[in-house]
Amino acid sequence: MKVTVSRKAHFNAAHRLYNSEWTDARNANIFGKCSNPHYHGHNYELIVSVKGEIHPETGFVMDMKVLKDLIKSEVEEPFDHKNLNEEVTEFKTLNPTAENISVVIWNKLRAKIEKDLELNITLYETPRNFVSYNGDMS
Amino acid sequence: MKVTVSRKAHFNAAHRLYNSEWTDARNANIFGKCSNPHYHGHNYELIVSVKGEIHPETGFVMDMKVLKDLIKSEVEEPFDHKNLNEEVTEFKTLNPTAENISVVIWNKLRAKIEKDLELNITLYETPRNFVSYNGDMS
Amino acid sequence: MKVTVSRKAHFNAAHRLYNSEWTDARNANIFGKCSNPHYHGHNYELIVSVKGEIHPETGFVMDMKVLKDLIKSEVEEPFDHKNLNEEVTEFKTLNPTAENISVVIWNKLRAKIEKDLELNITLYETPRNFVSYNGDMS
Amino acid sequence: MKVTVSRKAHFNAAHRLYNSEWTDARNANIFGKCSNPHYHGHNYELIVSVKGEIHPETGFVMDMKVLKDLIKSEVEEPFDHKNLNEEVTEFKTLNPTAENISVVIWNKLRAKIEKDLELNITLYETPRNFVSYNGDMS
Amino acid sequence: MKVTVSRKAHFNAAHRLYNSEWTDARNANIFGKCSNPHYHGHNYELIVSVKGEIHPETGFVMDMKVLKDLIKSEVEEPFDHKNLNEEVTEFKTLNPTAENISVVIWNKLRAKIEKDLELNITLYETPRNFVSYNGDMS
Amino acid sequence: MKVTVSRKAHFNAAHRLYNSEWTDARNANIFGKCSNPHYHGHNYELIVSVKGEIHPETGFVMDMKVLKDLIKSEVEEPFDHKNLNEEVTEFKTLNPTAENISVVIWNKLRAKIEKDLELNITLYETPRNFVSYNGDMS
């Protein structure tokens, strides 16, 4: 029996949408106020979901304390109260849209979670805008 | 990499559940207070989800401003502060259950969203009742 | 020690904003789409708060089951799945704005709750619009 | 057209995580404060989702009143205000983790819901921890 | 200028409503299923509000990190994952209703917060039932 | 009869906590990661509440559309997608703590709302931290 277990976390960060290969005018035209050079920010809400067999001895798919600590070390500590464009390596050259942030988080967690567990990420940029990524490369 | 982006919206409307081919007694029997001839209403909360490739230049699957405007023109303007049975063409002959409303919204948005993007609709009729539709015809 | 106890409830209803002493044109001008003659509707969320001494034997200010039943008989049964303008006596001549609905609910509950308990009503018309009334006549 | 309809419900219960085949020391070591012999408890929030064809006469996949009553008889009445370990048969020998509770609820509802309807359960143990189960045996 | 600052926290606990001076029959009659001798439990959500002058140098009424740590040491550590009746000194002889829990929490925090700051507690026992206490002895 | 009407709004902004009269070391020591020179950010949720008599002709304390537009021009347009420290005049010399932001918003709205209406502001900096201000100068 495969069950999905999910854990919510959050981090607060500044960012701007910016493509370094475009002119400033084009960035402003395409990204509008989201490209403000002085940055804006969000309370990002993150849901990490892991699907797998229930371990018969523990009744767990994965110990939630382990998952909580993993989210803390891989996501909260490097991202919380940071400027994503300026201070997070992955976004030095990658535009920190919600889509790209979700892929970066997925890749970081995927490397640390057992291979027989499926992984899905949902990231709320605002209460009205959110994205999900499960590694789908189709 | 295929990512799903979602946008929340809402509209307030009146409706009643009613099958015009049934007697009033049968409508009352099957639909109960939901068939009140004087109507009742809801704050409908809508989540529109679109899945596709991240565009390498923008970092977007779809520009959220475009999706927001599309939901406004296709759903909010024709449905908000309306009586669904009396004033919305699609429900002149179709019973406005949450299921049927979600199919109508999906069809309207499907016609306006690029074909290589997958579309899913979730519609909350109340905080405790909601439906989802992704075009599944299986 | 005076403690405030609160209970949430809800009801779904249709309404329109309408002043019967005004012309239709004036109603449309002042109330806009909220005055649609075909009605629209809401999921009203209600919070009823009662403040008083903790009863030393029970540890209760008021038994929540009693409060829940009182909200059911005084508010949910007469208002839920109804057209407020057409079917609820109090709004035959009173415009069912959130403000007026909150006063009507407060008056109905005030008559049934012990006089030494203070009463406050909060009514959400939508997740973004809400009103409160505590009987203030100052 | 296959639509998913969902209904939220809740129940409050006490439990402890405990594997009866382990020593007390091992239970304490693996489950930490969740294994407190005096129990702790949660407000469990449950979402039951059913997917199937829209019935052309009613516009329903499944009558929500029927689903609500089924959740009441199968889940709320046997679980609400109970000690899961002590008073619920299924957990006399099964560790009441969120994962195992979701499988027990799914099995109870599966037996009562028409076979051509797909069933999914989501169970929130806290606002930050939740699990989902859809019968996946792959 | 006096501003109110608030911080949310939570704890999960088991309890039963019980007056030790009553017979078991009277406890069962008055408290119903809330008096189940095997206990039930809740995810308690706590909001602690502190009102006072903004300190001109920091722009804070009170440092939220200090308030967070105080809630942790005074409330979360002694109450979380505990059986309130069995393991928390204050409720050995005091019925752990939401009202009484809020007074106990208020008293514990009042002793640790500067005297010129006003203190209010709101405690959610369930998403639909909550209580507030501000030390009102009138 | 005096009723309170409330409207929710939101804006996303970057900020850092910073006292320009302190050394960088002191800023870092007192404000911790909230003083990151590269900024971080939040989804600020704002509730504006106005208390006054119900106007007998309209049934309104204040037209919500007017209040919505006022919040848009006074708060959302100047603050949304901005860096509060760098781009908002009021915070050039005032530390943008949640407390100070709430006072600034209250002062801006107070100047535009009729004098016989009471005004209260609640500002969520995160889902767990929020402040309220009603002009209290006592």
PDB file of C-alpha atoms in Angstrom, chain D residues 20-130:
ATOM      1  CA  SER D  20       3.427  -3.602  20.745  1.00  0.00           C
ATOM      2  CA  GLU D  21       6.221  -5.891  19.561  1.00  0.00           C
ATOM      3  CA  TRP D  22       8.889  -3.399  20.640  1.00  0.00           C
ATOM      4  CA  THR D  23      10.190  -2.626  24.107  1.00  0.00           C
ATOM      5  CA  ASP D  24       9.042   0.607  25.731  1.00  0.00           C
ATOM      6  CA  ALA D  25      12.555   1.956  25.310  1.00  0.00           C
ATOM      7  CA  ARG D  26      12.491   1.318  21.572  1.00  0.00           C
ATOM      8  CA  ASN D  27       9.046   2.890  21.234  1.00  0.00           C
ATOM      9  CA  ALA D  28      10.293   5.973  23.079  1.00  0.00           C
ATOM     10  CA  ASN D  29      13.434   6.070  20.983  1.00  0.00           C
ATOM     11  CA  ILE D  30      11.739   5.801  17.588  1.00  0.00           C
ATOM     12  CA  PHE D  31       8.496   7.690  18.224  1.00  0.00           C
ATOM     13  CA  GLY D  32       9.691  10.260  20.772  1.00  0.00           C
ATOM     14  CA  LYS D  33       6.982  12.369  22.422  1.00  0.00           C
ATOM     15  CA  CYS D  34       4.433  10.888  19.976  1.00  0.00           C
ATOM     16  CA  SER D  35       4.667   7.689  22.028  1.00  0.00           C
ATOM     17  CA  ASN D  36       3.759   9.331  25.370  1.00  0.00           C
ATOM     18  CA  PRO D  37       1.950   6.511  27.318  1.00  0.00           C
ATOM     19  CA  HIS D  38      -0.623   9.052  28.573  1.00  0.00           C
ATOM     20  CA  TYR D  39      -1.597   9.869  24.963  1.00  0.00           C
ATOM     21  CA  HIS D  40      -1.916  13.165  23.109  1.00  0.00           C
ATOM     22  CA  GLY D  41      -4.472  14.116  20.473  1.00  0.00           C
ATOM     23  CA  HIS D  42      -5.423  15.889  17.288  1.00  0.00           C
ATOM     24  CA  ASN D  43      -8.225  17.582  15.373  1.00  0.00           C
ATOM     25  CA  TYR D  44      -8.140  15.307  12.348  1.00  0.00           C
ATOM     26  CA  GLU D  45      -9.413  16.951   9.145  1.00  0.00           C
ATOM     27  CA  LEU D  46     -10.549  14.449   6.508  1.00  0.00           C
ATOM     28  CA  ILE D  47     -11.152  15.002   2.778  1.00  0.00           C
ATOM     29  CA  VAL D  48     -12.945  12.181   0.955  1.00  0.00           C
ATOM     30  CA  SER D  49     -12.792  12.388  -2.847  1.00  0.00           C
ATOM     31  CA  VAL D  50     -14.836  10.270  -5.246  1.00  0.00           C
ATOM     32  CA  LYS D  51     -14.277  10.268  -9.006  1.00  0.00           C
ATOM     33  CA  GLY D  52     -16.762   9.103 -11.603  1.00  0.00           C
ATOM     34  CA  GLU D  53     -19.173   9.975 -14.400  1.00  0.00           C
ATOM     35  CA  ILE D  54     -21.678  12.787 -13.929  1.00  0.00           C
ATOM     36  CA  HIS D  55     -25.143  11.224 -13.779  1.00  0.00           C
ATOM     37  CA  PRO D  56     -27.046  12.938 -16.627  1.00  0.00           C
ATOM     38  CA  GLU D  57     -30.322  13.284 -14.727  1.00  0.00           C
ATOM     39  CA  THR D  58     -29.009  14.690 -11.450  1.00  0.00           C
ATOM     40  CA  GLY D  59     -25.798  16.366 -12.535  1.00  0.00           C
ATOM     41  CA  PHE D  60     -24.153  14.594  -9.575  1.00  0.00           C
ATOM     42  CA  VAL D  61     -21.237  12.150  -9.469  1.00  0.00           C
ATOM     43  CA  MET D  62     -22.548  11.193  -6.041  1.00  0.00           C
ATOM     44  CA  ASP D  63     -25.110  12.923  -3.860  1.00  0.00           C
ATOM     45  CA  MET D  64     -23.067  14.904  -1.290  1.00  0.00           C
ATOM     46  CA  LYS D  65     -25.701  14.234   1.372  1.00  0.00           C
ATOM     47  CA  VAL D  66     -25.176  10.503   0.904  1.00  0.00           C
ATOM     48  CA  LEU D  67     -21.384  10.928   1.080  1.00  0.00           C
ATOM     49  CA  LYS D  68     -21.703  13.142   4.175  1.00  0.00           C
ATOM     50  CA  ASP D  69     -23.865  10.533   5.921  1.00  0.00           C
ATOM     51  CA  LEU D  70     -21.485   7.743   4.950  1.00  0.00           C
ATOM     52  CA  ILE D  71     -18.496   9.612   6.405  1.00  0.00           C
ATOM     53  CA  LYS D  72     -20.533  10.187   9.541  1.00  0.00           C
ATOM     54  CA  SER D  73     -21.443   6.533  10.075  1.00  0.00           C
ATOM     55  CA  GLU D  74     -18.140   4.990   8.967  1.00  0.00           C
ATOM     56  CA  VAL D  75     -15.634   7.523  10.363  1.00  0.00           C
ATOM     57  CA  GLU D  76     -17.006  10.252  12.599  1.00  0.00           C
ATOM     58  CA  GLU D  77     -19.170   8.114  14.861  1.00  0.00           C
ATOM     59  CA  PRO D  78     -16.570   5.384  15.492  1.00  0.00           C
ATOM     60  CA  PHE D  79     -13.547   7.756  15.740  1.00  0.00           C
ATOM     61  CA  ASP D  80     -14.739  11.135  17.094  1.00  0.00           C
ATOM     62  CA  HIS D  81     -13.880  11.878  20.744  1.00  0.00           C
ATOM     63  CA  LYS D  82     -12.293   8.448  21.031  1.00  0.00           C
ATOM     64  CA  ASN D  83      -8.922   7.086  22.053  1.00  0.00           C
ATOM     65  CA  LEU D  84      -7.851   5.376  18.830  1.00  0.00           C
ATOM     66  CA  ASN D  85      -5.507   2.860  20.510  1.00  0.00           C
ATOM     67  CA  GLU D  86      -7.919   1.887  23.262  1.00  0.00           C
ATOM     68  CA  GLU D  87     -11.349   2.158  21.707  1.00  0.00           C
ATOM     69  CA  VAL D  88     -11.125   1.593  17.951  1.00  0.00           C
ATOM     70  CA  THR D  89     -10.901  -2.070  16.969  1.00  0.00           C
ATOM     71  CA  GLU D  90      -8.649  -1.563  13.949  1.00  0.00           C
ATOM     72  CA  PHE D  91      -5.923   0.046  16.081  1.00  0.00           C
ATOM     73  CA  LYS D  92      -5.832  -2.524  18.875  1.00  0.00           C
ATOM     74  CA  THR D  93      -2.919  -4.101  17.012  1.00  0.00           C
ATOM     75  CA  LEU D  94      -2.179  -1.529  14.301  1.00  0.00           C
ATOM     76  CA  ASN D  95      -0.080   1.551  15.087  1.00  0.00           C
ATOM     77  CA  PRO D  96      -2.359   4.601  14.572  1.00  0.00           C
ATOM     78  CA  THR D  97       0.027   6.651  12.430  1.00  0.00           C
ATOM     79  CA  ALA D  98      -1.638   9.037   9.987  1.00  0.00           C
ATOM     80  CA  GLU D  99      -0.628   6.612   7.226  1.00  0.00           C
ATOM     81  CA  ASN D 100      -2.363   3.640   8.875  1.00  0.00           C
ATOM     82  CA  ILE D 101      -5.448   5.681   9.815  1.00  0.00           C
ATOM     83  CA  SER D 102      -5.842   6.761   6.184  1.00  0.00           C
ATOM     84  CA  VAL D 103      -5.676   3.153   4.969  1.00  0.00           C
ATOM     85  CA  VAL D 104      -8.261   2.050   7.554  1.00  0.00           C
ATOM     86  CA  ILE D 105     -10.628   4.873   6.554  1.00  0.00           C
ATOM     87  CA  TRP D 106     -10.131   4.122   2.838  1.00  0.00           C
ATOM     88  CA  ASN D 107     -10.931   0.433   3.384  1.00  0.00           C
ATOM     89  CA  LYS D 108     -14.071   1.231   5.382  1.00  0.00           C
ATOM     90  CA  LEU D 109     -15.390   3.671   2.767  1.00  0.00           C
ATOM     91  CA  ARG D 110     -14.324   1.519  -0.206  1.00  0.00           C
ATOM     92  CA  ALA D 111     -16.645  -1.204   1.017  1.00  0.00           C
ATOM     93  CA  LYS D 112     -19.605   1.172   0.974  1.00  0.00           C
ATOM     94  CA  ILE D 113     -19.043   3.163  -2.234  1.00  0.00           C
ATOM     95  CA  GLU D 114     -20.017   1.906  -5.697  1.00  0.00           C
ATOM     96  CA  LYS D 115     -17.236  -0.016  -7.382  1.00  0.00           C
ATOM     97  CA  ASP D 116     -17.090   2.163 -10.505  1.00  0.00           C
ATOM     98  CA  LEU D 117     -16.217   5.219  -8.428  1.00  0.00           C
ATOM     99  CA  GLU D 118     -12.546   5.887  -7.636  1.00  0.00           C
ATOM    100  CA  LEU D 119     -11.804   6.796  -4.017  1.00  0.00           C
ATOM    101  CA  ASN D 120      -9.077   8.982  -2.495  1.00  0.00           C
ATOM    102  CA  ILE D 121      -8.572   9.964   1.154  1.00  0.00           C
ATOM    103  CA  THR D 122      -6.591  12.912   2.510  1.00  0.00           C
ATOM    104  CA  LEU D 123      -6.122  13.128   6.271  1.00  0.00           C
ATOM    105  CA  TYR D 124      -4.639  16.134   8.080  1.00  0.00           C
ATOM    106  CA  GLU D 125      -3.160  15.140  11.447  1.00  0.00           C
ATOM    107  CA  THR D 126      -2.069  18.736  12.045  1.00  0.00           C
ATOM    108  CA  PRO D 127      -2.241  21.804   9.775  1.00  0.00           C
ATOM    109  CA  ARG D 128       1.355  20.991   8.730  1.00  0.00           C
ATOM    110  CA  ASN D 129       1.276  17.173   8.421  1.00  0.00           C
ATOM    111  CA  PHE D 130      -1.093  15.241   6.177  1.00  0.00           C
TER     112      PHE D 130
END
